[in-house]
């Protein structure tokens, strides 16, 4: 049994949390949650709330996080800065039974550097007509992301594609590609290719099946993650994992959450799609040492949707808990 932090958020967070607790209990409670109230109301009222969540995650080494509203401070950015979360992993594969424009089989991984790029600097206005910001690329986060991508490919895939605008951003993206190429020499069984980011987007839309693991700088990964979820039919199907690493590039802290937002328009109605949250919980289980159980849970989400048991956003009729119960039936047969 493993204790993990639970960062409770806003909007549909309470309903997603209920679904995850039901799944955990049905699996025999492999994890015990240490809850932290990370709702906007608590965070705005008490600066100690953010600190409590950070310290719980650092002490326990893993956290299940639910969607949070950003007002004055982004909780996600605070987590990255304070815990050194250097890499965001977004797996993406097609769900049979989900309506989408691309009908082929998407099965790829986006590995995004979680720091740097233009996101590190809000910039400044220069007079009335101009503004400027600094773009940052650091070697260590690139090394972490590259090792994560190549290890993922070495275990499950064949190819890592690094992507950036290295012909234009010669200093920053040039450093990124240089470091990835250096790391590639340590993984003889994995083929490494590189592509310009704009060309990659076009090729992904035409034929995403040619790609396995894609590694990229911060803002490119932000754009790319949402686009590939569009290929499979909904960003609500996405799950995310963020990692901090040891000096030897091994993940030592993991934060797991659904890729979707707080969805305030449907909060409290019991109709939110919990599939991204359940899949994220599956990755948390794998990180905590329950590999087979975590993989079984992720597959159960796909099998449930493929069987036509879906929430309303995907054209089905099930509410949040009815869908959760359908997933549980596939993991824990009666």
Tab-separated table of C-alpha atoms in Angstrom:
chain	number	residue	atom	x	y	z
A	1	UNK	CA	0.000	0.000	0.000
A	2	UNK	CA	1.402	3.402	-1.031
A	3	UNK	CA	0.407	6.827	0.296
A	4	UNK	CA	0.069	9.553	-2.327
A	5	UNK	CA	-0.926	13.212	-2.211
A	6	UNK	CA	-4.332	14.195	-3.571
A	7	UNK	CA	-4.611	17.776	-4.826
A	8	UNK	CA	-8.316	18.593	-4.955
A	9	UNK	CA	-9.355	21.379	-7.306
A	10	UNK	CA	-12.306	23.188	-8.834
A	11	UNK	CA	-15.314	22.643	-11.091
A	12	UNK	CA	-15.715	18.963	-11.908
A	13	UNK	CA	-12.811	18.027	-9.608
A	14	UNK	CA	-15.121	16.692	-6.885
A	15	UNK	CA	-16.875	14.352	-9.331
A	16	UNK	CA	-13.594	13.095	-10.780
A	17	UNK	CA	-12.291	12.520	-7.262
A	18	UNK	CA	-15.354	10.444	-6.429
A	19	UNK	CA	-14.722	8.319	-9.510
A	20	UNK	CA	-11.050	7.743	-8.633
A	21	UNK	CA	-11.885	6.778	-5.059
A	22	UNK	CA	-14.437	4.262	-6.334
A	23	UNK	CA	-11.837	2.739	-8.672
A	24	UNK	CA	-9.185	2.626	-5.954
A	25	UNK	CA	-11.532	0.904	-3.517
A	26	UNK	CA	-12.639	-1.618	-6.142
A	27	UNK	CA	-8.983	-2.501	-6.783
A	28	UNK	CA	-8.406	-3.196	-3.105
A	29	UNK	CA	-7.084	0.268	-2.183
A	30	UNK	CA	-3.521	-0.056	-3.520
A	31	UNK	CA	-2.983	3.608	-2.602
A	32	UNK	CA	-4.012	5.739	0.368
A	33	UNK	CA	-4.751	9.387	-0.389
A	34	UNK	CA	-3.508	12.330	1.661
A	35	UNK	CA	-6.009	15.027	0.607
A	36	UNK	CA	-5.089	18.694	0.211
A	37	UNK	CA	-7.737	21.323	-0.536
A	38	UNK	CA	-6.449	23.117	-3.622
A	39	UNK	CA	-9.696	24.812	-4.568
A	40	UNK	CA	-9.427	28.411	-5.734
A	41	UNK	CA	-11.304	29.602	-2.641
A	42	UNK	CA	-8.771	27.983	-0.291
A	43	UNK	CA	-5.734	29.009	-2.346
A	44	UNK	CA	-6.854	32.625	-2.492
A	45	UNK	CA	-7.707	32.701	1.215
A	46	UNK	CA	-4.542	31.004	2.457
A	47	UNK	CA	-1.097	31.082	0.811
A	48	UNK	CA	-0.276	28.087	3.004
A	49	UNK	CA	-2.551	25.921	0.839
A	50	UNK	CA	-0.105	25.861	-2.060
A	51	UNK	CA	2.761	25.072	0.286
A	52	UNK	CA	0.802	22.224	1.863
A	53	UNK	CA	0.246	20.570	-1.514
A	54	UNK	CA	3.848	21.009	-2.579
A	55	UNK	CA	5.241	19.571	0.636
A	56	UNK	CA	2.843	16.603	0.593
A	57	UNK	CA	3.817	15.777	-2.993
A	58	UNK	CA	7.521	16.144	-2.274
A	59	UNK	CA	7.332	13.988	0.863
A	60	UNK	CA	5.275	11.212	-0.738
A	61	UNK	CA	6.826	11.332	-4.205
A	62	UNK	CA	3.518	11.060	-6.066
A	63	UNK	CA	0.267	12.984	-6.405
A	64	UNK	CA	-3.104	12.653	-8.077
A	65	UNK	CA	-4.127	16.149	-9.151
A	66	UNK	CA	-7.559	17.321	-10.279
A	67	UNK	CA	-8.367	20.364	-12.475
A	68	UNK	CA	-7.701	23.753	-10.889
A	69	UNK	CA	-8.700	27.292	-11.828
A	70	UNK	CA	-5.871	29.773	-12.414
A	71	UNK	CA	-6.401	33.353	-11.279
A	72	UNK	CA	-3.455	35.150	-9.705
A	73	UNK	CA	-1.204	32.058	-9.602
A	74	UNK	CA	-1.096	28.906	-11.726
A	75	UNK	CA	-0.971	25.844	-9.444
A	76	UNK	CA	0.535	23.816	-12.284
A	77	UNK	CA	3.350	26.323	-12.737
A	78	UNK	CA	3.991	26.420	-8.995
A	79	UNK	CA	4.287	22.629	-8.937
A	80	UNK	CA	6.756	22.673	-11.819
A	81	UNK	CA	8.877	25.396	-10.302
A	82	UNK	CA	8.942	24.131	-6.720
A	83	UNK	CA	9.259	20.409	-7.409
A	84	UNK	CA	11.475	20.628	-10.464
A	85	UNK	CA	8.955	18.902	-12.721
A	86	UNK	CA	10.964	18.908	-15.925
A	87	UNK	CA	8.968	16.658	-18.260
A	88	UNK	CA	5.297	16.246	-19.152
A	89	UNK	CA	4.257	12.942	-20.727
A	90	UNK	CA	1.031	12.792	-22.736
A	91	UNK	CA	0.162	9.348	-24.147
A	92	UNK	CA	-2.388	9.450	-26.955
A	93	UNK	CA	-4.124	6.541	-28.656
A	94	UNK	CA	-7.385	6.140	-30.517
A	95	UNK	CA	-10.516	5.081	-28.671
A	96	UNK	CA	-12.693	2.737	-30.733
A	97	UNK	CA	-16.243	4.004	-30.613
A	98	UNK	CA	-15.371	7.708	-30.462
A	99	UNK	CA	-16.439	9.837	-33.426
A	100	UNK	CA	-13.485	11.628	-35.033
A	101	UNK	CA	-12.382	12.991	-38.394
A	102	UNK	CA	-9.273	10.799	-38.583
A	103	UNK	CA	-10.363	7.167	-38.699
A	104	UNK	CA	-6.940	5.505	-38.578
A	105	UNK	CA	-5.220	4.183	-35.469
A	106	UNK	CA	-3.379	6.850	-33.457
A	107	UNK	CA	-0.909	5.492	-30.903
A	108	UNK	CA	1.835	7.918	-29.933
A	109	UNK	CA	3.480	9.676	-26.999
A	110	UNK	CA	4.254	13.382	-26.653
A	111	UNK	CA	7.174	14.086	-24.315
A	112	UNK	CA	7.269	17.800	-23.549
A	113	UNK	CA	9.921	19.760	-21.696
A	114	UNK	CA	7.944	21.396	-18.886
A	115	UNK	CA	10.214	24.404	-18.432
A	116	UNK	CA	11.797	27.102	-20.560
A	117	UNK	CA	10.730	28.349	-23.951
A	118	UNK	CA	8.867	31.633	-23.955
A	119	UNK	CA	6.730	30.531	-20.981
A	120	UNK	CA	9.457	31.414	-18.484
A	121	UNK	CA	9.280	35.138	-19.227
A	122	UNK	CA	6.057	37.147	-19.289
A	123	UNK	CA	7.999	39.842	-21.122
A	124	UNK	CA	7.637	43.583	-21.013
A	125	UNK	CA	6.070	46.357	-23.024
A	126	UNK	CA	8.411	48.837	-24.655
A	127	UNK	CA	6.466	51.994	-25.220
A	128	UNK	CA	3.153	51.848	-27.056
A	129	UNK	CA	4.072	49.806	-30.118
A	130	UNK	CA	6.431	47.070	-28.940
A	131	UNK	CA	6.892	44.225	-26.496
A	132	UNK	CA	9.674	41.737	-25.894
A	133	UNK	CA	10.214	38.439	-24.055
A	134	UNK	CA	13.213	36.154	-23.607
A	135	UNK	CA	13.215	32.532	-24.772
A	136	UNK	CA	15.093	30.079	-22.550
A	137	UNK	CA	16.491	26.605	-23.244
A	138	UNK	CA	18.413	24.754	-20.524
A	139	UNK	CA	20.525	21.652	-21.084
A	140	UNK	CA	19.442	19.642	-18.019
A	141	UNK	CA	15.661	19.573	-18.695
A	142	UNK	CA	16.393	18.641	-22.313
A	143	UNK	CA	18.545	15.755	-21.094
A	144	UNK	CA	15.765	14.574	-18.778
A	145	UNK	CA	13.179	14.731	-21.578
A	146	UNK	CA	15.431	13.008	-24.083
A	147	UNK	CA	16.330	10.145	-21.749
A	148	UNK	CA	12.654	9.718	-20.832
A	149	UNK	CA	11.683	9.619	-24.522
A	150	UNK	CA	14.398	7.170	-25.533
A	151	UNK	CA	13.731	4.855	-22.596
A	152	UNK	CA	10.045	4.873	-23.488
A	153	UNK	CA	10.897	4.011	-27.088
A	154	UNK	CA	13.413	1.372	-26.036
A	155	UNK	CA	10.777	-0.404	-23.946
A	156	UNK	CA	7.746	-0.135	-26.194
A	157	UNK	CA	8.569	1.535	-29.503
A	158	UNK	CA	11.226	1.964	-32.178
A	159	UNK	CA	11.526	5.656	-33.023
A	160	UNK	CA	11.988	8.993	-31.264
A	161	UNK	CA	11.243	12.111	-33.298
A	162	UNK	CA	12.618	15.393	-31.954
A	163	UNK	CA	10.876	18.472	-33.283
A	164	UNK	CA	11.507	22.216	-33.100
A	165	UNK	CA	12.258	25.191	-35.349
A	166	UNK	CA	15.999	24.568	-35.323
A	167	UNK	CA	16.602	26.275	-38.670
A	168	UNK	CA	15.142	29.551	-37.338
A	169	UNK	CA	15.685	29.463	-33.573
A	170	UNK	CA	19.290	28.415	-34.058
A	171	UNK	CA	20.465	29.133	-30.509
A	172	UNK	CA	17.647	27.750	-28.351
A	173	UNK	CA	16.202	25.043	-30.604
A	174	UNK	CA	19.681	24.327	-31.882
A	175	UNK	CA	20.750	23.498	-28.306
A	176	UNK	CA	17.669	21.314	-27.882
A	177	UNK	CA	18.419	19.259	-30.994
A	178	UNK	CA	22.116	19.047	-30.114
A	179	UNK	CA	21.376	17.578	-26.679
A	180	UNK	CA	18.776	15.110	-28.009
A	181	UNK	CA	21.257	13.894	-30.625
A	182	UNK	CA	23.888	13.375	-27.898
A	183	UNK	CA	21.471	11.323	-25.792
A	184	UNK	CA	20.432	9.300	-28.855
A	185	UNK	CA	23.923	7.791	-29.086
A	186	UNK	CA	23.275	5.963	-25.788
A	187	UNK	CA	20.262	4.088	-27.183
A	188	UNK	CA	21.445	1.870	-30.028
A	189	UNK	CA	18.132	0.078	-30.488
A	190	UNK	CA	16.110	3.260	-31.040
A	191	UNK	CA	16.041	5.216	-34.282
A	192	UNK	CA	16.191	8.997	-33.908
A	193	UNK	CA	14.821	11.409	-36.500
A	194	UNK	CA	14.239	15.153	-36.326
A	195	UNK	CA	11.649	17.279	-38.071
A	196	UNK	CA	10.744	20.944	-38.246
A	197	UNK	CA	7.726	21.584	-36.062
A	198	UNK	CA	5.494	23.120	-38.737
A	199	UNK	CA	6.161	20.234	-41.128
A	200	UNK	CA	5.518	17.741	-38.335
A	201	UNK	CA	2.061	19.203	-37.677
A	202	UNK	CA	1.060	18.703	-41.299
A	203	UNK	CA	2.416	15.147	-41.381
A	204	UNK	CA	0.650	14.280	-38.125
A	205	UNK	CA	-2.696	15.407	-39.497
A	206	UNK	CA	-2.156	13.410	-42.700
A	207	UNK	CA	-0.678	10.254	-41.179
A	208	UNK	CA	-0.179	10.162	-37.394
A	209	UNK	CA	0.437	6.417	-37.495
A	210	UNK	CA	4.012	6.953	-38.675
A	211	UNK	CA	5.000	8.461	-35.292
A	212	UNK	CA	5.881	6.733	-32.036
A	213	UNK	CA	7.491	9.022	-29.439
A	214	UNK	CA	7.805	12.767	-30.066
A	215	UNK	CA	10.008	14.936	-27.850
A	216	UNK	CA	9.848	18.719	-28.033
A	217	UNK	CA	10.401	22.029	-26.211
A	218	UNK	CA	7.830	23.541	-23.870
A	219	UNK	CA	5.447	25.595	-25.994
A	220	UNK	CA	5.629	23.221	-28.972
A	221	UNK	CA	4.559	20.387	-26.685
A	222	UNK	CA	1.691	22.470	-25.348
A	223	UNK	CA	0.316	22.987	-28.860
A	224	UNK	CA	1.048	19.447	-29.977
A	225	UNK	CA	-0.649	17.724	-27.037
A	226	UNK	CA	-3.995	19.384	-27.693
A	227	UNK	CA	-3.736	18.736	-31.430
A	228	UNK	CA	-3.189	14.984	-31.076
A	229	UNK	CA	-6.150	14.740	-28.690
A	230	UNK	CA	-8.160	16.423	-31.431
A	231	UNK	CA	-7.146	13.581	-33.733
A	232	UNK	CA	-8.663	11.023	-31.355
A	233	UNK	CA	-11.870	13.013	-30.847
A	234	UNK	CA	-11.668	14.877	-27.522
A	235	UNK	CA	-9.187	16.517	-25.190
A	236	UNK	CA	-11.329	15.075	-22.394
A	237	UNK	CA	-9.834	11.668	-23.210
A	238	UNK	CA	-6.331	12.798	-22.348
A	239	UNK	CA	-4.224	11.923	-19.317
A	240	UNK	CA	-1.032	13.654	-18.246
A	241	UNK	CA	2.002	12.783	-16.129
A	242	UNK	CA	4.667	15.254	-14.949
A	243	UNK	CA	8.013	14.119	-13.541
A	244	UNK	CA	10.984	15.379	-11.587
A	245	UNK	CA	14.242	13.484	-12.040
A	246	UNK	CA	17.395	12.386	-10.287
A	247	UNK	CA	20.831	13.343	-11.633
A	248	UNK	CA	20.841	10.018	-13.488
A	249	UNK	CA	17.576	10.998	-15.239
A	250	UNK	CA	15.350	8.600	-13.292
A	251	UNK	CA	11.835	9.847	-12.365
A	252	UNK	CA	11.649	10.486	-8.599
A	253	UNK	CA	8.419	12.527	-8.300
A	254	UNK	CA	5.291	12.038	-10.389
A	255	UNK	CA	2.144	14.184	-10.614
A	256	UNK	CA	-0.779	12.690	-12.543
A	257	UNK	CA	-3.884	14.482	-13.799
A	258	UNK	CA	-6.497	14.551	-16.554
A	259	UNK	CA	-5.600	16.810	-19.470
A	260	UNK	CA	-8.988	18.554	-19.484
A	261	UNK	CA	-10.021	21.585	-17.479
A	262	UNK	CA	-12.485	22.408	-14.715
A	263	UNK	CA	-15.586	22.483	-17.003
A	264	UNK	CA	-17.593	24.828	-14.740
A	265	UNK	CA	-20.587	24.688	-17.095
A	266	UNK	CA	-21.297	21.057	-16.142
A	267	UNK	CA	-19.861	20.949	-12.617
A	268	UNK	CA	-22.113	19.282	-10.080
A	269	UNK	CA	-24.341	17.620	-12.681
A	270	UNK	CA	-22.720	14.192	-12.538
A	271	UNK	CA	-22.103	14.057	-16.288
A	272	UNK	CA	-18.363	14.817	-16.479
A	273	UNK	CA	-16.255	12.338	-18.447
A	274	UNK	CA	-13.839	10.699	-15.968
A	275	UNK	CA	-11.888	8.678	-18.544
A	276	UNK	CA	-8.849	11.012	-18.557
A	277	UNK	CA	-8.725	11.005	-14.756
A	278	UNK	CA	-9.051	7.225	-14.556
A	279	UNK	CA	-6.317	6.750	-17.146
A	280	UNK	CA	-4.090	9.187	-15.233
A	281	UNK	CA	-4.712	7.125	-12.096
A	282	UNK	CA	-3.604	4.078	-14.058
A	283	UNK	CA	-0.285	5.786	-14.794
A	284	UNK	CA	0.028	6.745	-11.122
A	285	UNK	CA	-0.407	3.087	-10.183
A	286	UNK	CA	2.344	2.111	-12.612
A	287	UNK	CA	4.651	4.758	-11.157
A	288	UNK	CA	3.927	3.485	-7.639
A	289	UNK	CA	4.940	-0.059	-8.523
A	290	UNK	CA	1.590	-1.543	-9.543
A	291	UNK	CA	2.540	-1.939	-13.190
A	292	UNK	CA	0.193	-4.702	-14.299
A	293	UNK	CA	-2.763	-3.253	-12.402
A	294	UNK	CA	-2.190	0.212	-13.850
A	295	UNK	CA	-1.970	-1.104	-17.412
A	296	UNK	CA	-5.094	-3.172	-16.876
A	297	UNK	CA	-6.989	-0.071	-15.721
A	298	UNK	CA	-5.888	1.993	-18.733
A	299	UNK	CA	-6.978	-0.808	-21.080
A	300	UNK	CA	-10.320	-1.089	-19.278
A	301	UNK	CA	-11.097	2.567	-20.049
A	302	UNK	CA	-10.503	1.924	-23.755
A	303	UNK	CA	-12.478	-1.333	-23.737
A	304	UNK	CA	-15.431	0.311	-22.006
A	305	UNK	CA	-15.684	3.078	-24.577
A	306	UNK	CA	-15.133	0.615	-27.436
A	307	UNK	CA	-18.108	-1.368	-26.140
A	308	UNK	CA	-20.322	1.699	-26.541
A	309	UNK	CA	-20.530	2.530	-22.848
A	310	UNK	CA	-19.775	6.255	-23.032
A	311	UNK	CA	-20.513	9.579	-21.369
A	312	UNK	CA	-22.686	12.178	-23.081
A	313	UNK	CA	-19.800	14.236	-24.465
A	314	UNK	CA	-18.807	11.190	-26.546
A	315	UNK	CA	-22.350	10.500	-27.752
A	316	UNK	CA	-23.306	8.089	-24.990
A	317	UNK	CA	-25.815	8.213	-22.172
A	318	UNK	CA	-23.784	7.386	-19.053
A	319	UNK	CA	-23.095	9.757	-16.198
A	320	UNK	CA	-19.773	10.028	-14.403
A	321	UNK	CA	-20.314	7.231	-11.889
A	322	UNK	CA	-22.158	4.912	-14.281
A	323	UNK	CA	-19.181	5.062	-16.639
A	324	UNK	CA	-16.785	4.532	-13.729
A	325	UNK	CA	-18.730	1.457	-12.649
A	326	UNK	CA	-18.562	0.101	-16.210
A	327	UNK	CA	-14.763	0.448	-16.139
A	328	UNK	CA	-14.593	-1.244	-12.733
A	329	UNK	CA	-16.581	-4.224	-14.053
A	330	UNK	CA	-13.881	-4.818	-16.649
A	331	UNK	CA	-11.029	-4.614	-14.146
A	332	UNK	CA	-12.765	-6.513	-11.349
A	333	UNK	CA	-15.159	-9.027	-12.953
A	334	UNK	CA	-18.075	-10.136	-10.800
